Short mmCIF file of C-alpha atoms in Angstrom, two decimals:
data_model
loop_
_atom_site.label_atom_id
_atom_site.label_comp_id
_atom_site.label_asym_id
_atom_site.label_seq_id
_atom_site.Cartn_x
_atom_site.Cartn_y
_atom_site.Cartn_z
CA UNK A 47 -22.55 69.34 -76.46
CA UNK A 48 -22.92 73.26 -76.79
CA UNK A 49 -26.06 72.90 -74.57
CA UNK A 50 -24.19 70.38 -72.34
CA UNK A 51 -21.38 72.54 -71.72
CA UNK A 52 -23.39 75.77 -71.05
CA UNK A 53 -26.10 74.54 -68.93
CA UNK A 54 -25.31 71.74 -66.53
CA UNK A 55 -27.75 70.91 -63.71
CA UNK A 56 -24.73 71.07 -60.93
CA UNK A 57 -21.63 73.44 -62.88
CA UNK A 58 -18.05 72.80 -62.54
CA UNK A 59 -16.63 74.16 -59.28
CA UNK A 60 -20.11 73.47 -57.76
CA UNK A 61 -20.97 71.09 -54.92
CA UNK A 62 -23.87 72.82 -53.52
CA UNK A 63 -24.87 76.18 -55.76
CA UNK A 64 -25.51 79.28 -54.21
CA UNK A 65 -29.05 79.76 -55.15
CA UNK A 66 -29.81 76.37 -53.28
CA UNK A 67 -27.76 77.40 -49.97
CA UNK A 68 -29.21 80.97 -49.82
CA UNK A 69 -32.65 80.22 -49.24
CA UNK A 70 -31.55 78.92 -45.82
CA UNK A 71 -29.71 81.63 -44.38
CA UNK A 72 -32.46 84.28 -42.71
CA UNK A 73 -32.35 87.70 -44.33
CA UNK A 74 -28.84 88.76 -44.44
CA UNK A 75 -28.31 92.29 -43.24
CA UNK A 76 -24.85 93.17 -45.00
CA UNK A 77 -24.04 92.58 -48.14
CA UNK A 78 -25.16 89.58 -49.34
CA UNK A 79 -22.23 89.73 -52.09
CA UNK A 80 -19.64 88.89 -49.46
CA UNK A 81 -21.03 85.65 -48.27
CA UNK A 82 -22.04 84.57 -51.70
CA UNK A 83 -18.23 84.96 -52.43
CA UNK A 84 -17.05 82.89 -49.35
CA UNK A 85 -19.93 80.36 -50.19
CA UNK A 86 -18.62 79.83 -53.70
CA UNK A 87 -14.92 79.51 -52.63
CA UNK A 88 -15.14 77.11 -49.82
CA UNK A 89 -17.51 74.82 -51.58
CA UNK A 90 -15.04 74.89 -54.52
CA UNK A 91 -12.96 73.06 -52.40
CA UNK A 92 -15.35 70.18 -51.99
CA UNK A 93 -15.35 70.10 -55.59
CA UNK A 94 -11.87 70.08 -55.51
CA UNK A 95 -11.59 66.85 -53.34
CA UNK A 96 -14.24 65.00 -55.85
CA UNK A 97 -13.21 65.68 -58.71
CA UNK A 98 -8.97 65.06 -58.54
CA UNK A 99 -10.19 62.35 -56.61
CA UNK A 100 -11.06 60.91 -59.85
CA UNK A 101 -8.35 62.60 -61.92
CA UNK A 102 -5.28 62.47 -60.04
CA UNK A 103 -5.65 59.77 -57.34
CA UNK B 646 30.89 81.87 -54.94
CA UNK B 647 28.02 80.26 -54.83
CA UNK B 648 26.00 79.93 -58.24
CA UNK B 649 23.27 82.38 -59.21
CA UNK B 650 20.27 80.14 -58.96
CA UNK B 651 18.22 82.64 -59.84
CA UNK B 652 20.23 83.28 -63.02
CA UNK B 653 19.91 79.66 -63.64
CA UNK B 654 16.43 79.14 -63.35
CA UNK B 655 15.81 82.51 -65.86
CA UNK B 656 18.19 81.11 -68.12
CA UNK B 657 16.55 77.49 -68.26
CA UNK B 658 12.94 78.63 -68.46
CA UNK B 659 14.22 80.82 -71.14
CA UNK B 660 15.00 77.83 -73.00
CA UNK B 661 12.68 75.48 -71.90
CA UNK B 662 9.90 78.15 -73.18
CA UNK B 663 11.41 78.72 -76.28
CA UNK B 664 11.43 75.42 -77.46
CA UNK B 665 7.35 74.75 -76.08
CA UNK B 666 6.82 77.88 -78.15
CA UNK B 667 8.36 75.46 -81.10
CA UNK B 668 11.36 78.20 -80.87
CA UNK B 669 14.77 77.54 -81.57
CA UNK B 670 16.65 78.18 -78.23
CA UNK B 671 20.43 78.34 -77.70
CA UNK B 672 20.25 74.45 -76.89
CA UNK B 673 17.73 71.06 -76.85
CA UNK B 674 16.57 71.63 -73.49
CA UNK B 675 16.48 68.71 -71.12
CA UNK B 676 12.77 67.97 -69.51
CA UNK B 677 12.83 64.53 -67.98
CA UNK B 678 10.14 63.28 -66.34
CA UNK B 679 11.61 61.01 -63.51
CA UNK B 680 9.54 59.42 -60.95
CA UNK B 681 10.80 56.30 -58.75
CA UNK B 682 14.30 57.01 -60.68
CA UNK B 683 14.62 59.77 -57.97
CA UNK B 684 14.28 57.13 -55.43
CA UNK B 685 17.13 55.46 -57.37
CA UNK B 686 19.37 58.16 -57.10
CA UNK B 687 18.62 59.11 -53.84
CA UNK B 688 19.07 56.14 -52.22
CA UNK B 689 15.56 55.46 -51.44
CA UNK B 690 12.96 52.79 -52.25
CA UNK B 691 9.86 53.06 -53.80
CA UNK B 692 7.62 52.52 -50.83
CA UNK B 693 9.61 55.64 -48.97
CA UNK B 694 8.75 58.06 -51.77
CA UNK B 695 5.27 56.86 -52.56
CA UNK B 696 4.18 56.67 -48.80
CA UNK B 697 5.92 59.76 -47.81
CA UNK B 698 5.78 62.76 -50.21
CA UNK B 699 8.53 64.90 -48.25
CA UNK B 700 10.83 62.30 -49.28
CA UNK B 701 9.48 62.12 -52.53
CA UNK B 702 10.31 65.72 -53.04
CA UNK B 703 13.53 65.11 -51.05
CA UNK B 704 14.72 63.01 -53.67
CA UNK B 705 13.55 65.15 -56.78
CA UNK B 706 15.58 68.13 -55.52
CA UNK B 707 18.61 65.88 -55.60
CA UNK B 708 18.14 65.23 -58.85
CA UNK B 709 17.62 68.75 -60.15
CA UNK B 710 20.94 69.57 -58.21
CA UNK B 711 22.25 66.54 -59.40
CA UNK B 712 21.29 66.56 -62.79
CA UNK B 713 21.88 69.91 -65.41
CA UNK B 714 18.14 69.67 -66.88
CA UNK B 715 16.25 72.67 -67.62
CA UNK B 716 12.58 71.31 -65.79
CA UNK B 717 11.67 69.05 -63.97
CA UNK B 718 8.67 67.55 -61.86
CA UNK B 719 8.52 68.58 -58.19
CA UNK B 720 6.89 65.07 -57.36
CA UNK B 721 6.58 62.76 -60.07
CA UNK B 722 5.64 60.28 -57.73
CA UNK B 723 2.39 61.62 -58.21
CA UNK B 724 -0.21 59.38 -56.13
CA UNK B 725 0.35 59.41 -52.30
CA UNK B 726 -0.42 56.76 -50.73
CA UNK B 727 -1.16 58.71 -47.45
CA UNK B 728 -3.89 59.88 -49.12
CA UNK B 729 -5.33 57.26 -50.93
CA UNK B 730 -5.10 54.96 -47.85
CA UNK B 731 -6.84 57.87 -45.58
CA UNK B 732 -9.47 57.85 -48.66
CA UNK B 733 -9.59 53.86 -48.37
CA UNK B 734 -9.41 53.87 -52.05
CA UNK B 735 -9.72 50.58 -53.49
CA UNK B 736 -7.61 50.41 -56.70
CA UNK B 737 -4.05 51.20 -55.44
CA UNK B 738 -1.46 48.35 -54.49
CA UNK B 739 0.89 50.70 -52.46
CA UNK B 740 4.88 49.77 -52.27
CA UNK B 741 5.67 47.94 -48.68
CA UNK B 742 1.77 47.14 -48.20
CA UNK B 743 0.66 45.33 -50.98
CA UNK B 744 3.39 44.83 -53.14
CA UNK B 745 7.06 44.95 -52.62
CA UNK B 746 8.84 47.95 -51.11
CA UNK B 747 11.32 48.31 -54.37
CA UNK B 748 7.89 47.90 -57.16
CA UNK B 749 6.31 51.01 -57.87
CA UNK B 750 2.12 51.45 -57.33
CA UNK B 751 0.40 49.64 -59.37
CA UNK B 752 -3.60 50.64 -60.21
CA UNK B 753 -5.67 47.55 -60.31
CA UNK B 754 -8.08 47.58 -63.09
CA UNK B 755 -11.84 46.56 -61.50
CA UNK B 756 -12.97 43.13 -62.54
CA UNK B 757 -15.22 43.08 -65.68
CA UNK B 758 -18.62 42.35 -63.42
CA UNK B 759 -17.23 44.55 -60.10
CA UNK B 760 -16.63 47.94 -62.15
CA UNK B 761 -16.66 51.38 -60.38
CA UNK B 762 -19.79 52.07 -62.36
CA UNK B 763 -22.53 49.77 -63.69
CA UNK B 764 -23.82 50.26 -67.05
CA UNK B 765 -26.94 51.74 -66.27
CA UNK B 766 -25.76 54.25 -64.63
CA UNK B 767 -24.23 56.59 -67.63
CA UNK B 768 -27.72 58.54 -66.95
CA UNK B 769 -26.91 59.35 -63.45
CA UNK B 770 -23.87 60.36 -64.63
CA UNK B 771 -24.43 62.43 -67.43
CA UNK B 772 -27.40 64.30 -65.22
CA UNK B 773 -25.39 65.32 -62.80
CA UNK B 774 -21.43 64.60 -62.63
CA UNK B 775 -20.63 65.58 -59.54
CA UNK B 776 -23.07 63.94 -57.44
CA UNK B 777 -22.68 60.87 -59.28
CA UNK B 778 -19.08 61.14 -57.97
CA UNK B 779 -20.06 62.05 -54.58
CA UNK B 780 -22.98 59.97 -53.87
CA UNK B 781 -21.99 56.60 -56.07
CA UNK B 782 -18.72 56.60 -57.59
CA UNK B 783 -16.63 57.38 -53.85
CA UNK B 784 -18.34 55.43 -51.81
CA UNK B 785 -18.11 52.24 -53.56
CA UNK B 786 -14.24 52.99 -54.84
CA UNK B 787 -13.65 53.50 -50.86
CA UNK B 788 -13.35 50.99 -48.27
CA UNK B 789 -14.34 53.25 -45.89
CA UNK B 790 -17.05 56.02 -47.28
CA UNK B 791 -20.89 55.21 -47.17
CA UNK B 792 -23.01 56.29 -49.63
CA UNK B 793 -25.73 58.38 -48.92
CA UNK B 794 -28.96 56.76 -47.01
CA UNK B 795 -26.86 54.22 -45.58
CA UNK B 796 -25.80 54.37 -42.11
CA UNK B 797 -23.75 57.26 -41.26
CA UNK B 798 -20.02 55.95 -39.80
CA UNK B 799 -17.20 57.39 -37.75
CA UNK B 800 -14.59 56.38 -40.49
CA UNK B 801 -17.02 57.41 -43.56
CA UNK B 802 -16.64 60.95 -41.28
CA UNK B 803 -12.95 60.50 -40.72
CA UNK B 804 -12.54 59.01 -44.06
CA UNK B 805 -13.60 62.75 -46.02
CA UNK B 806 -12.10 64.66 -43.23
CA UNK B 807 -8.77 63.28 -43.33
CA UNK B 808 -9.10 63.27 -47.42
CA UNK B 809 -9.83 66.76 -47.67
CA UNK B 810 -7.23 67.86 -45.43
CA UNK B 811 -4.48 65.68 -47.13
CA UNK B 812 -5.02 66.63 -50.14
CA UNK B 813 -4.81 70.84 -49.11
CA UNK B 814 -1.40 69.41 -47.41
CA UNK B 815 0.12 67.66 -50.20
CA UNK B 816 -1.04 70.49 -52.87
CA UNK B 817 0.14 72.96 -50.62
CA UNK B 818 3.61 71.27 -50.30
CA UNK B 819 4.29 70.81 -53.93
CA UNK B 820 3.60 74.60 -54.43
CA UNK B 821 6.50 74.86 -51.92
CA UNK B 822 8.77 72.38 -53.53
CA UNK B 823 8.34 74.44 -56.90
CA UNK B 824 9.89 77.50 -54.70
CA UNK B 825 12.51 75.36 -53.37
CA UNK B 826 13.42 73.83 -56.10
CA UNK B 827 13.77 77.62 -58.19
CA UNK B 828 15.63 78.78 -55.19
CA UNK B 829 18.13 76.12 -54.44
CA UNK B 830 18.54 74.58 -57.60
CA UNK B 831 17.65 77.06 -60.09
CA UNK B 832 14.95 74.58 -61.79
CA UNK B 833 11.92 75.56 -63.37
CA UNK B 834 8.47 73.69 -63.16
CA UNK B 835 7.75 71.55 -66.07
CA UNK B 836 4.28 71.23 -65.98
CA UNK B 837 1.46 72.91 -63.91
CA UNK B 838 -2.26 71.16 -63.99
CA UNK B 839 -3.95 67.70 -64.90
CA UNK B 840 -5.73 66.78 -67.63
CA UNK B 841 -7.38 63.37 -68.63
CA UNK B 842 -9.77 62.51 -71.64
CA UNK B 843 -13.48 61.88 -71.28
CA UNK B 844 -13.24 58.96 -72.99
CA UNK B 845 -9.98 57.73 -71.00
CA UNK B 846 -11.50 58.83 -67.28
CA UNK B 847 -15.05 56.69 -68.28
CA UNK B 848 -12.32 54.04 -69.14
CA UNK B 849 -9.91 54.19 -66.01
CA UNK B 850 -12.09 55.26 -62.92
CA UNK B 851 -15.85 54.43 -64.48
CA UNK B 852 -16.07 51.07 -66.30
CA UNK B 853 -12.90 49.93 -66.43
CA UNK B 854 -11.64 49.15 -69.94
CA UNK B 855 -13.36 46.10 -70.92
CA UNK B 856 -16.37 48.07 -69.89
CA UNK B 857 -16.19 50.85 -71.63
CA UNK B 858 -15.21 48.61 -74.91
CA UNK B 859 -18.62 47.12 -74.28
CA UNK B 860 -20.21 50.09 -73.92
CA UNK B 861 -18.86 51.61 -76.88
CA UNK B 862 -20.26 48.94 -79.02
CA UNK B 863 -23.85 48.10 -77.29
CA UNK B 864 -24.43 51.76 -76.19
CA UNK B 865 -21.90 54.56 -78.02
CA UNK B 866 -24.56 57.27 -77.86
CA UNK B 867 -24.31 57.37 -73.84
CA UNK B 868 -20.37 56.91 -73.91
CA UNK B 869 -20.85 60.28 -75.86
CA UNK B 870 -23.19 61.79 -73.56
CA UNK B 871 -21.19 60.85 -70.69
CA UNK B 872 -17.95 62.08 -72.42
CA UNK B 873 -20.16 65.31 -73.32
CA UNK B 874 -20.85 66.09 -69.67
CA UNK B 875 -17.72 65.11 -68.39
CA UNK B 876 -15.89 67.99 -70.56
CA UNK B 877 -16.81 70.65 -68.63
CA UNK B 878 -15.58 69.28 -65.21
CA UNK B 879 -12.70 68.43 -66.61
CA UNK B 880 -11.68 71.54 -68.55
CA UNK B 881 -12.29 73.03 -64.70
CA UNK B 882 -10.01 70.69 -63.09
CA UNK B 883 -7.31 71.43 -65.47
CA UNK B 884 -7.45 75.01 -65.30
CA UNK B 885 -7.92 75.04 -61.77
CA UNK B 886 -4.81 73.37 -61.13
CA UNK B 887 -3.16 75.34 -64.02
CA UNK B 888 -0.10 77.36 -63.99
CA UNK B 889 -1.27 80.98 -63.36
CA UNK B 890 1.54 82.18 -65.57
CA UNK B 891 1.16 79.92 -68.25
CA UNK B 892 4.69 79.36 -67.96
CA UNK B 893 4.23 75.56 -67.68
CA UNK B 894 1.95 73.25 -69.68
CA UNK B 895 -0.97 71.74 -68.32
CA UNK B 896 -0.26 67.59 -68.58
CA UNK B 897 -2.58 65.68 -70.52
CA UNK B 898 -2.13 61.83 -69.82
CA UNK B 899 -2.76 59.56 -73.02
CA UNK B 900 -4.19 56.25 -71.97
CA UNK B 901 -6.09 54.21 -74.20
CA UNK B 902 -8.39 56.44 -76.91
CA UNK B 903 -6.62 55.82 -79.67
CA UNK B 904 -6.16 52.89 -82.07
CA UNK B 905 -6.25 49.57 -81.36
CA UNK B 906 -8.22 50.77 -77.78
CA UNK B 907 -10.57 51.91 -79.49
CA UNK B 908 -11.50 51.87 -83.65
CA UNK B 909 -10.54 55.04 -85.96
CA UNK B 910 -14.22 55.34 -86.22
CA UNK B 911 -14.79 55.40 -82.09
CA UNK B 912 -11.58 58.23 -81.78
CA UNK B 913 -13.53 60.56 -84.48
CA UNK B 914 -16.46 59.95 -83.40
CA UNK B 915 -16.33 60.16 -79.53
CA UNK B 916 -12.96 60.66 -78.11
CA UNK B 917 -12.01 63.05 -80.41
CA UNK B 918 -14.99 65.45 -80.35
CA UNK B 919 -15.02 65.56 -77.13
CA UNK B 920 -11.35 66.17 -76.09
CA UNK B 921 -11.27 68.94 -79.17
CA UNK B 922 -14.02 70.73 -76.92
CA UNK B 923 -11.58 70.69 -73.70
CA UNK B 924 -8.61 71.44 -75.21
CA UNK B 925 -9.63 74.67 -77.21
CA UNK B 926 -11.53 75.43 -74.06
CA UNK B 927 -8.31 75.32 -72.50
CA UNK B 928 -6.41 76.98 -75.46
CA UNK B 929 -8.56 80.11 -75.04
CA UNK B 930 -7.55 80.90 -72.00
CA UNK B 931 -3.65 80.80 -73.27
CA UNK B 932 -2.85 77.50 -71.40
CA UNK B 933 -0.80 75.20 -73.46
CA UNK B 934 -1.23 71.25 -73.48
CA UNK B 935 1.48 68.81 -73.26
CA UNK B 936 -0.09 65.84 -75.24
CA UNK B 937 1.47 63.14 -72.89
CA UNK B 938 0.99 60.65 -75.63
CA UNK B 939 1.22 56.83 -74.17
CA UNK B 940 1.65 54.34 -76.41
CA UNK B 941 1.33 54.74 -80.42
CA UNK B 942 -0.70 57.96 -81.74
CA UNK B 943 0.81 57.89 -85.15
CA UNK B 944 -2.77 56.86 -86.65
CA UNK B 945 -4.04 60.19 -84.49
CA UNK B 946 -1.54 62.83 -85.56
CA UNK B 947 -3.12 64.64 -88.77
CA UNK B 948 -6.21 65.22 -86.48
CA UNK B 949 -3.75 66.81 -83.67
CA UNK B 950 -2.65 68.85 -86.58
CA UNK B 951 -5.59 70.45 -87.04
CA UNK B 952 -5.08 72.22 -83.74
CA UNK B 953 -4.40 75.84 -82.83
CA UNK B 954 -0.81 76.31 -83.92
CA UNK B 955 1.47 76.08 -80.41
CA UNK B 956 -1.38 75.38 -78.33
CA UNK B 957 -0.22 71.57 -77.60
CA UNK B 958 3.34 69.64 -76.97
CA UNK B 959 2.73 66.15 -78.76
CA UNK B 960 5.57 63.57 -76.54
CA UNK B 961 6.74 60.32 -78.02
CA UNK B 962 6.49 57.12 -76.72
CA UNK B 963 6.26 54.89 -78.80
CA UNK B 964 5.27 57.21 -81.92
CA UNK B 965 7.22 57.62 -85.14
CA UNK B 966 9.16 60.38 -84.40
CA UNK B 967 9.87 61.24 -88.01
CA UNK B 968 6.28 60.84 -88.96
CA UNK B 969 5.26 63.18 -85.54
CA UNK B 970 7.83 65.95 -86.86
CA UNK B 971 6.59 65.92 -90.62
CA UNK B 972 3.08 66.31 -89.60
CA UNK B 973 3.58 68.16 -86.51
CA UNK B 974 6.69 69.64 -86.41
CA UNK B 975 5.85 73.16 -87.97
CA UNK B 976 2.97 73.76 -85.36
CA UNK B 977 4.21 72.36 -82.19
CA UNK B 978 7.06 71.41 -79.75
CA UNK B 979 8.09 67.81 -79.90
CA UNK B 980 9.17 66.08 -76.46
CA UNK B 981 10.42 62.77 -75.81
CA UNK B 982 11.63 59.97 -77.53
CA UNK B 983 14.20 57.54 -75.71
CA UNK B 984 12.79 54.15 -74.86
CA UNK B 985 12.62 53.44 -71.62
CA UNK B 986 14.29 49.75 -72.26
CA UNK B 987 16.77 51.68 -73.60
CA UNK B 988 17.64 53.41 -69.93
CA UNK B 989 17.53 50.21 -68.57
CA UNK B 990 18.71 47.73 -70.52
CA UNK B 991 20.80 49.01 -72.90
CA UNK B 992 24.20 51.02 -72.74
CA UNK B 993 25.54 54.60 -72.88
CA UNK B 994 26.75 54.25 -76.52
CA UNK B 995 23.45 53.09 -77.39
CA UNK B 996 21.26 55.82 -75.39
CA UNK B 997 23.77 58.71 -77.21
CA UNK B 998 22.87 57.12 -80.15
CA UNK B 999 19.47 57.23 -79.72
CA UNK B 1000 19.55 61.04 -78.43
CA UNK B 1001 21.31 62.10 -81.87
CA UNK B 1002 18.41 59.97 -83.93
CA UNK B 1003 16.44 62.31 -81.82
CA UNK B 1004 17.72 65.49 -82.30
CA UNK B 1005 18.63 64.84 -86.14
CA UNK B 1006 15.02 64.36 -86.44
CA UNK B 1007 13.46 66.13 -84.55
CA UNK B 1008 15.20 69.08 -83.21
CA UNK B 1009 16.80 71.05 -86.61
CA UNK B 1010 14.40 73.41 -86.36
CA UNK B 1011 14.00 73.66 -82.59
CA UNK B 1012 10.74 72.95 -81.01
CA UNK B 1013 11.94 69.53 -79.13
CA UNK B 1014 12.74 68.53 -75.67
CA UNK B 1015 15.12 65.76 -74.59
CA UNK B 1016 13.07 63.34 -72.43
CA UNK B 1017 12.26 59.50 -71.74
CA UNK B 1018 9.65 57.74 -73.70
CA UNK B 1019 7.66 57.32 -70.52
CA UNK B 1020 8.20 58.31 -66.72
CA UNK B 1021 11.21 57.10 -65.72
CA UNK B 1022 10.52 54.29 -62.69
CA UNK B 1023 13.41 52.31 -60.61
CA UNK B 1024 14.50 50.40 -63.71
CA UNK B 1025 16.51 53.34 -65.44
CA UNK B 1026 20.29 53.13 -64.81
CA UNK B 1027 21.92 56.25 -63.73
CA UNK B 1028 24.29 56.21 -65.84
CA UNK B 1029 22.48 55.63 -68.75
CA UNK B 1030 20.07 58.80 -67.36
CA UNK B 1031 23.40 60.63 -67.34
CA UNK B 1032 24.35 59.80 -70.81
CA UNK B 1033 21.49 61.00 -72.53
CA UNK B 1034 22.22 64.46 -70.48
CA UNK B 1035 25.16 64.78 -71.23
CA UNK B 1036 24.88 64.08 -74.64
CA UNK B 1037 21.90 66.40 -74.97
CA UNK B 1038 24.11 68.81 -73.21
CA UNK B 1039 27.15 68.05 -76.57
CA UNK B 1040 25.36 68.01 -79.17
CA UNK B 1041 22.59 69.80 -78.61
CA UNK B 1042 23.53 73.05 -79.34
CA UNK B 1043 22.25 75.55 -81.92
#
């Protein structure tokens, strides 16, 4: 369970991870760090829509 | 002059915290959880607050002005229908479309040999949760959404789009209802978040009951593993959708993981473990639980014990009360009690009566809330609604 909880192939809040999405962007020339951020957050949303699909709806 | 709302609401989250703290506040606060009854007092039918959630919340601000509780439920009407139908999702009967305008929705348990997940699929499942959801689960719970490598469709494309934007609209407008309701009422939020077991989500949305019963007795190590991976999303869900201030309890919904569903050896084994995981997940970052506890848990309640003290509220329905304040009592908050056949069928002497059984019982010490059994639907008289109110309101005082 421990290793279950820690280590999941896709984590919670994830639809597609970050490390996946970056390798498609060319070299970004500003800080990387800011569209990481907005990556993480608008994808959350997709999770979002899964996931209370299943829980609340 | 016009009342203080803002006193009002301080002074009824005062007490409504108190007592989830299993405090001893100046009276039994008042939480009822009323869902088509607000369509009832309002003056609407079911289908108008199920298919449109403005009215919904319409009719559960006249009830907080209506009613002296201390927290309420901006929409317990909880499932839209405008969502679910812009989903296409399969397993509602809406009010007006399916079934009669004055029924509430019903969900329609999947057919023993049609469930929403085959049984060898708990792998895919347990690899990778979410894109078992996404790729399998959605698009065959949907009448509309096509599953990956089939061909791509206008209304698969509208059928997300319109999802994902209904869903931002309705959160977004029971955020605002929680405002409304503090400003023009003076009512506090009951609850903040969603929670569901492993075990009961595999059971409701996966394989259906009969299929998870199968599964538990042909298979249990994968109903573990699945309930294993599941934890994590969930624990996410519920904290995501959390009260920030940790003012209101996260509700847990109780469906069918304890005994009969499922054997005392299938709850410690399985459900148990797995929910223990979530919930002191949950516990360490300071949100509370309301155990929303359907049905009999009396068999359960010395494990529920063994939790962090005032981490959970454990509600009756159709537990011993006595029993759930000897074992529970000097840890947690107590909620609930009155039977829902009581609101509807019986009379105001006999729902007062039932609130002092209540509050003899439970409430000496504090650490109890005055609620239904279950979510009140269309079939609880107002005036039996109002009796246990006001009696609360009597008698209930420290």
């Amino acid at each position: 369970m421990e290793e279950a909880q820690n280590k999941p192939k896709r984590p919670p809040n994830v639809c597609i991870p970050w490390d996946e999405k970056h390798k498609e962007f060319p070299k970004i020339q500003g800080d990387t760090e800011i569209v990481k951020r907005t990556w993480e957050e608008i994808d959350a949303l997709g999770y979002t829509f899964i996931w209370h699909c299943l829980v609340s709806f | 002059m016009a009342p203080d709302m803002e006193a009002l609401y301080n002074e009824r989250l005062t007490r409504y915290s108190t007592a989830l703290q299993n405090g001893k506040p100046d009276k039994v606060p008042l939480r009822p959880f009323a869902a088509e009854f607000a369509a009832v007092y309002a003056g609407m039918t079911c289908q108008e607050v199920t298919q449109d959630y403005a009215k919904a919340c319409k009719a559960a601000r006249a009830l907080a002005a209506g009613f002296d509780w201390d927290a309420i439920v901006g929409n317990m009407v909880y499932v839209w229908t405008g969502l679910t139908q812009a989903i296409g999702l399969k397993y509602y009967a809406a009010p007006g479309v399916e079934i009669s305008s004055d029924t509430a929705f019903q969900y329609i348990e999947p057919p023993e040999d049609d469930a929403h997940m085959k049984p060898e699929e708990y792998d895919a499942l347990i690899e990778d949760p979410t894109g078992f959801l996404s790729n399998i689960w959605l698009p065959r719970v949907s009448r509309d959404i096509v599953a990956p490598g089939e061909p791509a469709t206008f209304r698969s494309h509208m059928a997300y789009l319109k999802g994902g934007m209904a869903m931002l609209q309705y959160f977004g407008a029971l955020g605002e209802q929680n405002a409304r309701l503090r400003v023009e009422a003076g009512m506090p939020a009951a609850i903040g978040g969603i929670l569901k077991a492993p075990l009961d989500i595999i059971a409701d949305k996966l394989r259906g009951y009969l299929g998870l019963t199968n599964d538990l007795l042909t298979m249990p190590e994968k109903v573990k593993e699945a309930a294993e991976a599941l934890a994590p999303h969930l624990t996410a869900v519920a904290l995501a959708s959390s009260d920030p201030e940790r003012k209101a309890p996260i509700s847990f919904w109780m469906h069918r993981g304890g005994v009969p569903f499922v054997t005392t050896e299938q709850f410690e084994t399985i459900y148990w473990p797995t929910l223990r995981l979530v919930i002191d997940a949950l516990w360490a970052e300071g949100a509370q639980v309301l155990f929303y506890a359907e049905g009999d848990w009396t068999a359960h309640l010395e494990r529920f014990a063994e939790l962090p003290e005032k981490s959970i509220i454990f509600h009756l329905d159709r537990t011993d009360p006595a029993e759930a304040h000897r074992v529970l009592g000097h840890k947690f908050c107590i909620t609930g009690g009155v039977p829902n056949a009581l609101l509807s069928y019986g009379t105001p002497d006999e729902v007062r009566a039932k609130c002092k059984e209540l509050i003899d019982t439970c409430a000496g010490d504090g650490g109890y809330c005055m609620d239904a059994s279950a979510i009140m639907q269309n079939d609880s008289r107002v005036e039996n609604v109002r009796a246990m109110t006001e009696f609360t309101r009597e008698y209930g005082v420290y």
